[in-house]
PDB file of C-alpha atoms in Angstrom:
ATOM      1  CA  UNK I 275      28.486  -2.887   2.710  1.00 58.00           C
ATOM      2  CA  UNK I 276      27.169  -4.151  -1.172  1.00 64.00           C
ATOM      3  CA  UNK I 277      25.142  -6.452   0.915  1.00 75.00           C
ATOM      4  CA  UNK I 278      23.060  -4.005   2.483  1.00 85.00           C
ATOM      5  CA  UNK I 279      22.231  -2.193  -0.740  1.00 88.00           C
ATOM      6  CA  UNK I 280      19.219  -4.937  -1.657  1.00 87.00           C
ATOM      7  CA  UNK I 281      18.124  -4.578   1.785  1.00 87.00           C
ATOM      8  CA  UNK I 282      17.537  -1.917   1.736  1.00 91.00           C
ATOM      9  CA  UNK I 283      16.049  -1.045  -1.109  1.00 92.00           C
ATOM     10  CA  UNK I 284      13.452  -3.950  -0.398  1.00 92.00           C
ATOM     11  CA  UNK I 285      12.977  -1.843   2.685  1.00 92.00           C
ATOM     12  CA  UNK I 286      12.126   1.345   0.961  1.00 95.00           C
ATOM     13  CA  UNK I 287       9.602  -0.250  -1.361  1.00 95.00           C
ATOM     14  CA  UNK I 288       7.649  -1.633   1.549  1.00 95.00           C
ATOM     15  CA  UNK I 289       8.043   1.836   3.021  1.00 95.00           C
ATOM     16  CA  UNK I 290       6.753   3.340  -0.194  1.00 96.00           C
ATOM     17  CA  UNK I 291       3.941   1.007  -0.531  1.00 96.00           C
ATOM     18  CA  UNK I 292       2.824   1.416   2.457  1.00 95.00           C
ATOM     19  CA  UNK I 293       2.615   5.319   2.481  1.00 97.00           C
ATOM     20  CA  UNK I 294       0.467   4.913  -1.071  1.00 97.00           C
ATOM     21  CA  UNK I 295      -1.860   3.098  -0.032  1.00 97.00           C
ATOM     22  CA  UNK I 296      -2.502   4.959   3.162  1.00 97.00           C
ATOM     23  CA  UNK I 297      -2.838   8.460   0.756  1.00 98.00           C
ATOM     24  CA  UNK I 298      -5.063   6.072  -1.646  1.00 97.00           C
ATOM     25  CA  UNK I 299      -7.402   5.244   2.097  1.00 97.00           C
ATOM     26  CA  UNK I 300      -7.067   8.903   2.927  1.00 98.00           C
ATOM     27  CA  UNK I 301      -8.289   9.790  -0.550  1.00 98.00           C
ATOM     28  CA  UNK I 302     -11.467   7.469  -0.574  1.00 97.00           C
ATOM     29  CA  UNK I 303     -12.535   8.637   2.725  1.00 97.00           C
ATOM     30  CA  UNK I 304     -12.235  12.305   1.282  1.00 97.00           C
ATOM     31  CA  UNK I 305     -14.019  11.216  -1.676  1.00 97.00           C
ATOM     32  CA  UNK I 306     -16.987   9.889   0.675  1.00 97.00           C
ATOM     33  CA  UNK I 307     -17.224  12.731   2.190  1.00 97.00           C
ATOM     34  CA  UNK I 308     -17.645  15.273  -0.508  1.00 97.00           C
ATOM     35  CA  UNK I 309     -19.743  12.600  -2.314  1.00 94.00           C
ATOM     36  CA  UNK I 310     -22.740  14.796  -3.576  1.00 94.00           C
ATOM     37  CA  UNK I 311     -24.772  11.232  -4.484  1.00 96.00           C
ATOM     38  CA  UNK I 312     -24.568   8.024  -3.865  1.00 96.00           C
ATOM     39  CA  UNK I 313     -22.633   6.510  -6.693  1.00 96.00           C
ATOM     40  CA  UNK I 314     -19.452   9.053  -5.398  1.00 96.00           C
ATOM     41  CA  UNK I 315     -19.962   7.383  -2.448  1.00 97.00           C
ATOM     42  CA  UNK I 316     -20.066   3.733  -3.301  1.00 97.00           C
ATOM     43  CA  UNK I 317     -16.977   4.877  -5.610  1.00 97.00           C
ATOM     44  CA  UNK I 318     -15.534   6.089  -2.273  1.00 97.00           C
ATOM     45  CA  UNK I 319     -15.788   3.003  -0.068  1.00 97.00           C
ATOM     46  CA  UNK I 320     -14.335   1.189  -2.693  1.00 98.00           C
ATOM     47  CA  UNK I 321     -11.351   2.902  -2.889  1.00 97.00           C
ATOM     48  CA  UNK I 322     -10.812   2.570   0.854  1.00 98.00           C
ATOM     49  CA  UNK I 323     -11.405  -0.960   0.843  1.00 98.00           C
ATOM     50  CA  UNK I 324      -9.160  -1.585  -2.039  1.00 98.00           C
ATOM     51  CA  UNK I 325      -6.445   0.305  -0.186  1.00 97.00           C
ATOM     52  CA  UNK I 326      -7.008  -1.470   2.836  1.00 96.00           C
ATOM     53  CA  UNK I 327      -6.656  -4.517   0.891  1.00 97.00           C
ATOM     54  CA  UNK I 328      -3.664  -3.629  -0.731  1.00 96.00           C
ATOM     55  CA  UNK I 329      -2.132  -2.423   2.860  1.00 95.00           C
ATOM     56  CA  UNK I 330      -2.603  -5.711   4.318  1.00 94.00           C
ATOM     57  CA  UNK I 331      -1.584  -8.055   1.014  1.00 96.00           C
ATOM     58  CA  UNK I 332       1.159  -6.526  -0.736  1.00 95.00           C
ATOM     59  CA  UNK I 333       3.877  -6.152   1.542  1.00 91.00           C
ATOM     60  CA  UNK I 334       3.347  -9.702   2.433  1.00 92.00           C
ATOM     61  CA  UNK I 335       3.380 -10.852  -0.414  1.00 92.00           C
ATOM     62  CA  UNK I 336       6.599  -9.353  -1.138  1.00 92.00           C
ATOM     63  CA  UNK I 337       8.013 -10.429   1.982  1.00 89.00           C
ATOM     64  CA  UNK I 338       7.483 -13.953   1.025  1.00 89.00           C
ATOM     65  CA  UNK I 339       8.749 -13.382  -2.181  1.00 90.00           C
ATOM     66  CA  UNK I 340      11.772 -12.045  -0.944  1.00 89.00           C
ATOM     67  CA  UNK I 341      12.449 -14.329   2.155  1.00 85.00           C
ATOM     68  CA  UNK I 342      15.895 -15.756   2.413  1.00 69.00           C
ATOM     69  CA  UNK I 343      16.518 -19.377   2.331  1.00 53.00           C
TER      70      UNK I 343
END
């Protein structure tokens, strides 16, 4: 059972990365739309393309990290 404890908490970080950087997505394409100029905007699209970013890199990047040999 002690073995499954790492597991998976390694599981529940991916989990909780995941879920933040969705809400960070969800909060740059709310930011683009109540943008009142264009600088909000640009400010917008690059929060959405960091968090898309960070979705795709992270997790891997952990995963390899964590692999087992």
């Amino acid at each position: 059972m002690t073995d499954d404890i790492p597991a998976r908490n390694r599981w529940l970080i991916l989990v909780a990365i995941r879920i933040v950087t969705a809400c960070g997505a969800v909060f740059g394409v709310i930011v683009v739309a109540r943008a009142p100029d264009t600088t909000m905007r640009v400010l917008g699209v690059a929060i959405v393309l960091s968090a898309l970013y960070a979705m795709a890199v992270v997790p891997r990047g952990l995963l390899a990290r964590w692999r087992s040999r």
